[in-house]
């Protein structure tokens, strides 16, 4: 394939498009609890803030991407964070968002 992104989620224009309900969390643990409680639904956009350099110091969010991988529809959920990802993360993961939430970046303005 010509891209690292799964071709099934890329539009004809070659751009990844996703529209969904935003769910904002302040920790990876909080986000995982939401998955376990079945509060996350197909097509949601999960946002984890506070994991950047000024927050928890660029923690790795592998557990969250792993949890999504084990849900049959997990690849329909997008994940955005100012933290970092493991090299084995899968799905629509957008990390290292800068400026980070605690520096006043736009990611910190998102709300459920």
mmCIF file with all atom_site columns, C-alpha atoms in Angstrom:
data_model
loop_
_atom_site.group_PDB
_atom_site.id
_atom_site.type_symbol
_atom_site.label_atom_id
_atom_site.label_alt_id
_atom_site.label_comp_id
_atom_site.label_asym_id
_atom_site.label_entity_id
_atom_site.label_seq_id
_atom_site.pdbx_PDB_ins_code
_atom_site.Cartn_x
_atom_site.Cartn_y
_atom_site.Cartn_z
_atom_site.occupancy
_atom_site.B_iso_or_equiv
_atom_site.pdbx_formal_charge
_atom_site.auth_seq_id
_atom_site.auth_comp_id
_atom_site.auth_asym_id
_atom_site.auth_atom_id
_atom_site.pdbx_PDB_model_num
ATOM 1   C CA . UNK A 1 1   ? 0.000   0.000  0.000  1.00 0.00 ? 1   UNK A CA 1
ATOM 2   C CA . UNK A 1 2   ? 1.115   3.552  -0.650 1.00 0.00 ? 2   UNK A CA 1
ATOM 3   C CA . UNK A 1 3   ? 0.342   4.900  2.811  1.00 0.00 ? 3   UNK A CA 1
ATOM 4   C CA . UNK A 1 4   ? 0.806   3.975  6.459  1.00 0.00 ? 4   UNK A CA 1
ATOM 5   C CA . UNK A 1 5   ? -2.885  4.787  6.918  1.00 0.00 ? 5   UNK A CA 1
ATOM 6   C CA . UNK A 1 6   ? -5.372  2.001  6.213  1.00 0.00 ? 6   UNK A CA 1
ATOM 7   C CA . UNK A 1 7   ? -6.705  2.822  2.709  1.00 0.00 ? 7   UNK A CA 1
ATOM 8   C CA . UNK A 1 8   ? -10.256 1.995  3.817  1.00 0.00 ? 8   UNK A CA 1
ATOM 9   C CA . UNK A 1 9   ? -10.337 5.169  5.977  1.00 0.00 ? 9   UNK A CA 1
ATOM 10  C CA . UNK A 1 10  ? -8.940  7.526  3.346  1.00 0.00 ? 10  UNK A CA 1
ATOM 11  C CA . UNK A 1 11  ? -11.277 9.469  1.069  1.00 0.00 ? 11  UNK A CA 1
ATOM 12  C CA . UNK A 1 12  ? -10.998 9.651  -2.711 1.00 0.00 ? 12  UNK A CA 1
ATOM 13  C CA . UNK A 1 13  ? -9.048  12.891 -2.265 1.00 0.00 ? 13  UNK A CA 1
ATOM 14  C CA . UNK A 1 14  ? -6.354  10.963 -0.353 1.00 0.00 ? 14  UNK A CA 1
ATOM 15  C CA . UNK A 1 15  ? -7.129  12.682 2.945  1.00 0.00 ? 15  UNK A CA 1
ATOM 16  C CA . UNK A 1 16  ? -8.249  11.046 6.196  1.00 0.00 ? 16  UNK A CA 1
ATOM 17  C CA . UNK A 1 17  ? -11.674 12.399 7.119  1.00 0.00 ? 17  UNK A CA 1
ATOM 18  C CA . UNK A 1 18  ? -13.548 11.611 10.302 1.00 0.00 ? 18  UNK A CA 1
ATOM 19  C CA . UNK A 1 19  ? -16.494 13.282 11.971 1.00 0.00 ? 19  UNK A CA 1
ATOM 20  C CA . UNK A 1 20  ? -17.718 12.044 15.314 1.00 0.00 ? 20  UNK A CA 1
ATOM 21  C CA . UNK A 1 21  ? -18.587 12.755 18.916 1.00 0.00 ? 21  UNK A CA 1
ATOM 22  C CA . UNK A 1 22  ? -15.650 14.092 20.937 1.00 0.00 ? 22  UNK A CA 1
ATOM 23  C CA . UNK A 1 23  ? -14.881 12.565 24.346 1.00 0.00 ? 23  UNK A CA 1
ATOM 24  C CA . UNK A 1 24  ? -12.214 14.367 26.378 1.00 0.00 ? 24  UNK A CA 1
ATOM 25  C CA . UNK A 1 25  ? -10.136 12.692 29.112 1.00 0.00 ? 25  UNK A CA 1
ATOM 26  C CA . UNK A 1 26  ? -7.358  13.969 31.374 1.00 0.00 ? 26  UNK A CA 1
ATOM 27  C CA . UNK A 1 27  ? -5.559  10.625 31.642 1.00 0.00 ? 27  UNK A CA 1
ATOM 28  C CA . UNK A 1 28  ? -5.084  7.400  29.751 1.00 0.00 ? 28  UNK A CA 1
ATOM 29  C CA . UNK A 1 29  ? -6.526  5.482  32.728 1.00 0.00 ? 29  UNK A CA 1
ATOM 30  C CA . UNK A 1 30  ? -9.715  7.568  32.596 1.00 0.00 ? 30  UNK A CA 1
ATOM 31  C CA . UNK A 1 31  ? -10.052 6.881  28.855 1.00 0.00 ? 31  UNK A CA 1
ATOM 32  C CA . UNK A 1 32  ? -9.571  3.130  29.346 1.00 0.00 ? 32  UNK A CA 1
ATOM 33  C CA . UNK A 1 33  ? -12.266 3.114  32.056 1.00 0.00 ? 33  UNK A CA 1
ATOM 34  C CA . UNK A 1 34  ? -14.655 4.705  29.562 1.00 0.00 ? 34  UNK A CA 1
ATOM 35  C CA . UNK A 1 35  ? -13.925 1.899  27.089 1.00 0.00 ? 35  UNK A CA 1
ATOM 36  C CA . UNK A 1 36  ? -14.469 -0.781 29.746 1.00 0.00 ? 36  UNK A CA 1
ATOM 37  C CA . UNK A 1 37  ? -17.749 0.844  30.805 1.00 0.00 ? 37  UNK A CA 1
ATOM 38  C CA . UNK A 1 38  ? -18.836 0.847  27.151 1.00 0.00 ? 38  UNK A CA 1
ATOM 39  C CA . UNK A 1 39  ? -19.137 4.643  27.173 1.00 0.00 ? 39  UNK A CA 1
ATOM 40  C CA . UNK A 1 40  ? -17.185 4.881  23.926 1.00 0.00 ? 40  UNK A CA 1
ATOM 41  C CA . UNK A 1 41  ? -19.147 4.073  20.803 1.00 0.00 ? 41  UNK A CA 1
ATOM 42  C CA . UNK A 1 42  ? -18.282 3.383  17.214 1.00 0.00 ? 42  UNK A CA 1
ATOM 43  C CA . UNK A 1 43  ? -17.028 6.529  15.490 1.00 0.00 ? 43  UNK A CA 1
ATOM 44  C CA . UNK A 1 44  ? -16.113 8.490  18.632 1.00 0.00 ? 44  UNK A CA 1
ATOM 45  C CA . UNK A 1 45  ? -13.084 10.768 18.774 1.00 0.00 ? 45  UNK A CA 1
ATOM 46  C CA . UNK A 1 46  ? -11.158 10.243 22.011 1.00 0.00 ? 46  UNK A CA 1
ATOM 47  C CA . UNK A 1 47  ? -8.992  13.160 23.155 1.00 0.00 ? 47  UNK A CA 1
ATOM 48  C CA . UNK A 1 48  ? -6.497  12.719 25.997 1.00 0.00 ? 48  UNK A CA 1
ATOM 49  C CA . UNK A 1 49  ? -5.042  15.997 27.287 1.00 0.00 ? 49  UNK A CA 1
ATOM 50  C CA . UNK A 1 50  ? -2.388  16.829 29.858 1.00 0.00 ? 50  UNK A CA 1
ATOM 51  C CA . UNK A 1 51  ? 0.154   14.273 28.670 1.00 0.00 ? 51  UNK A CA 1
ATOM 52  C CA . UNK A 1 52  ? 2.549   16.744 27.066 1.00 0.00 ? 52  UNK A CA 1
ATOM 53  C CA . UNK A 1 53  ? 5.873   18.050 28.430 1.00 0.00 ? 53  UNK A CA 1
ATOM 54  C CA . UNK A 1 54  ? 4.185   20.426 30.907 1.00 0.00 ? 54  UNK A CA 1
ATOM 55  C CA . UNK A 1 55  ? 1.790   17.723 32.108 1.00 0.00 ? 55  UNK A CA 1
ATOM 56  C CA . UNK A 1 56  ? 2.898   14.162 32.706 1.00 0.00 ? 56  UNK A CA 1
ATOM 57  C CA . UNK A 1 57  ? 6.030   14.575 30.594 1.00 0.00 ? 57  UNK A CA 1
ATOM 58  C CA . UNK A 1 58  ? 5.122   12.891 27.298 1.00 0.00 ? 58  UNK A CA 1
ATOM 59  C CA . UNK A 1 59  ? 3.842   9.624  28.730 1.00 0.00 ? 59  UNK A CA 1
ATOM 60  C CA . UNK A 1 60  ? 3.261   6.777  26.295 1.00 0.00 ? 60  UNK A CA 1
ATOM 61  C CA . UNK A 1 61  ? -0.381  5.937  25.534 1.00 0.00 ? 61  UNK A CA 1
ATOM 62  C CA . UNK A 1 62  ? 0.075   2.320  24.436 1.00 0.00 ? 62  UNK A CA 1
ATOM 63  C CA . UNK A 1 63  ? -2.528  0.828  26.796 1.00 0.00 ? 63  UNK A CA 1
ATOM 64  C CA . UNK A 1 64  ? -5.267  2.942  25.236 1.00 0.00 ? 64  UNK A CA 1
ATOM 65  C CA . UNK A 1 65  ? -4.474  2.020  21.647 1.00 0.00 ? 65  UNK A CA 1
ATOM 66  C CA . UNK A 1 66  ? -4.168  -1.616 22.708 1.00 0.00 ? 66  UNK A CA 1
ATOM 67  C CA . UNK A 1 67  ? -7.623  -1.501 24.335 1.00 0.00 ? 67  UNK A CA 1
ATOM 68  C CA . UNK A 1 68  ? -9.146  -0.100 21.138 1.00 0.00 ? 68  UNK A CA 1
ATOM 69  C CA . UNK A 1 69  ? -7.425  -2.788 19.064 1.00 0.00 ? 69  UNK A CA 1
ATOM 70  C CA . UNK A 1 70  ? -9.332  -5.481 20.964 1.00 0.00 ? 70  UNK A CA 1
ATOM 71  C CA . UNK A 1 71  ? -12.774 -4.039 20.173 1.00 0.00 ? 71  UNK A CA 1
ATOM 72  C CA . UNK A 1 72  ? -14.235 -5.207 16.862 1.00 0.00 ? 72  UNK A CA 1
ATOM 73  C CA . UNK A 1 73  ? -15.040 -1.622 15.841 1.00 0.00 ? 73  UNK A CA 1
ATOM 74  C CA . UNK A 1 74  ? -12.003 -0.043 17.532 1.00 0.00 ? 74  UNK A CA 1
ATOM 75  C CA . UNK A 1 75  ? -10.481 1.147  14.284 1.00 0.00 ? 75  UNK A CA 1
ATOM 76  C CA . UNK A 1 76  ? -13.471 3.471  13.789 1.00 0.00 ? 76  UNK A CA 1
ATOM 77  C CA . UNK A 1 77  ? -12.399 5.470  16.868 1.00 0.00 ? 77  UNK A CA 1
ATOM 78  C CA . UNK A 1 78  ? -9.868  8.278  16.408 1.00 0.00 ? 78  UNK A CA 1
ATOM 79  C CA . UNK A 1 79  ? -7.434  9.175  19.175 1.00 0.00 ? 79  UNK A CA 1
ATOM 80  C CA . UNK A 1 80  ? -5.868  12.620 19.593 1.00 0.00 ? 80  UNK A CA 1
ATOM 81  C CA . UNK A 1 81  ? -3.408  13.504 22.375 1.00 0.00 ? 81  UNK A CA 1
ATOM 82  C CA . UNK A 1 82  ? -0.633  15.867 23.336 1.00 0.00 ? 82  UNK A CA 1
ATOM 83  C CA . UNK A 1 83  ? 1.217   12.828 24.736 1.00 0.00 ? 83  UNK A CA 1
ATOM 84  C CA . UNK A 1 84  ? 3.127   10.267 22.665 1.00 0.00 ? 84  UNK A CA 1
ATOM 85  C CA . UNK A 1 85  ? 2.350   6.837  21.245 1.00 0.00 ? 85  UNK A CA 1
ATOM 86  C CA . UNK A 1 86  ? 4.120   3.510  21.317 1.00 0.00 ? 86  UNK A CA 1
ATOM 87  C CA . UNK A 1 87  ? 5.690   2.281  18.108 1.00 0.00 ? 87  UNK A CA 1
ATOM 88  C CA . UNK A 1 88  ? 3.107   -0.514 18.008 1.00 0.00 ? 88  UNK A CA 1
ATOM 89  C CA . UNK A 1 89  ? 0.046   1.750  18.135 1.00 0.00 ? 89  UNK A CA 1
ATOM 90  C CA . UNK A 1 90  ? -2.564  1.138  15.468 1.00 0.00 ? 90  UNK A CA 1
ATOM 91  C CA . UNK A 1 91  ? -5.562  3.017  14.148 1.00 0.00 ? 91  UNK A CA 1
ATOM 92  C CA . UNK A 1 92  ? -6.142  6.728  13.654 1.00 0.00 ? 92  UNK A CA 1
ATOM 93  C CA . UNK A 1 93  ? -3.742  8.064  16.290 1.00 0.00 ? 93  UNK A CA 1
ATOM 94  C CA . UNK A 1 94  ? -2.608  11.682 16.290 1.00 0.00 ? 94  UNK A CA 1
ATOM 95  C CA . UNK A 1 95  ? -0.055  12.440 18.972 1.00 0.00 ? 95  UNK A CA 1
ATOM 96  C CA . UNK A 1 96  ? 2.512   15.017 20.059 1.00 0.00 ? 96  UNK A CA 1
ATOM 97  C CA . UNK A 1 97  ? -0.141  17.695 19.409 1.00 0.00 ? 97  UNK A CA 1
ATOM 98  C CA . UNK A 1 98  ? 1.445   21.083 19.952 1.00 0.00 ? 98  UNK A CA 1
ATOM 99  C CA . UNK A 1 99  ? 0.969   23.495 21.490 1.00 0.00 ? 99  UNK A CA 1
ATOM 100 C CA . UNK A 1 100 ? -0.123  21.132 24.244 1.00 0.00 ? 100 UNK A CA 1
ATOM 101 C CA . UNK A 1 101 ? -3.259  21.637 26.355 1.00 0.00 ? 101 UNK A CA 1
ATOM 102 C CA . UNK A 1 102 ? -1.395  23.028 29.382 1.00 0.00 ? 102 UNK A CA 1
ATOM 103 C CA . UNK A 1 103 ? 0.361   25.585 27.160 1.00 0.00 ? 103 UNK A CA 1
ATOM 104 C CA . UNK A 1 104 ? -3.000  26.925 25.993 1.00 0.00 ? 104 UNK A CA 1
ATOM 105 C CA . UNK A 1 105 ? -3.119  24.912 22.777 1.00 0.00 ? 105 UNK A CA 1
ATOM 106 C CA . UNK A 1 106 ? -6.403  24.323 20.933 1.00 0.00 ? 106 UNK A CA 1
ATOM 107 C CA . UNK A 1 107 ? -6.521  20.671 22.052 1.00 0.00 ? 107 UNK A CA 1
ATOM 108 C CA . UNK A 1 108 ? -7.187  21.982 25.572 1.00 0.00 ? 108 UNK A CA 1
ATOM 109 C CA . UNK A 1 109 ? -10.280 23.830 24.361 1.00 0.00 ? 109 UNK A CA 1
ATOM 110 C CA . UNK A 1 110 ? -12.078 20.652 23.256 1.00 0.00 ? 110 UNK A CA 1
ATOM 111 C CA . UNK A 1 111 ? -15.039 19.501 25.351 1.00 0.00 ? 111 UNK A CA 1
ATOM 112 C CA . UNK A 1 112 ? -17.406 16.517 25.313 1.00 0.00 ? 112 UNK A CA 1
#
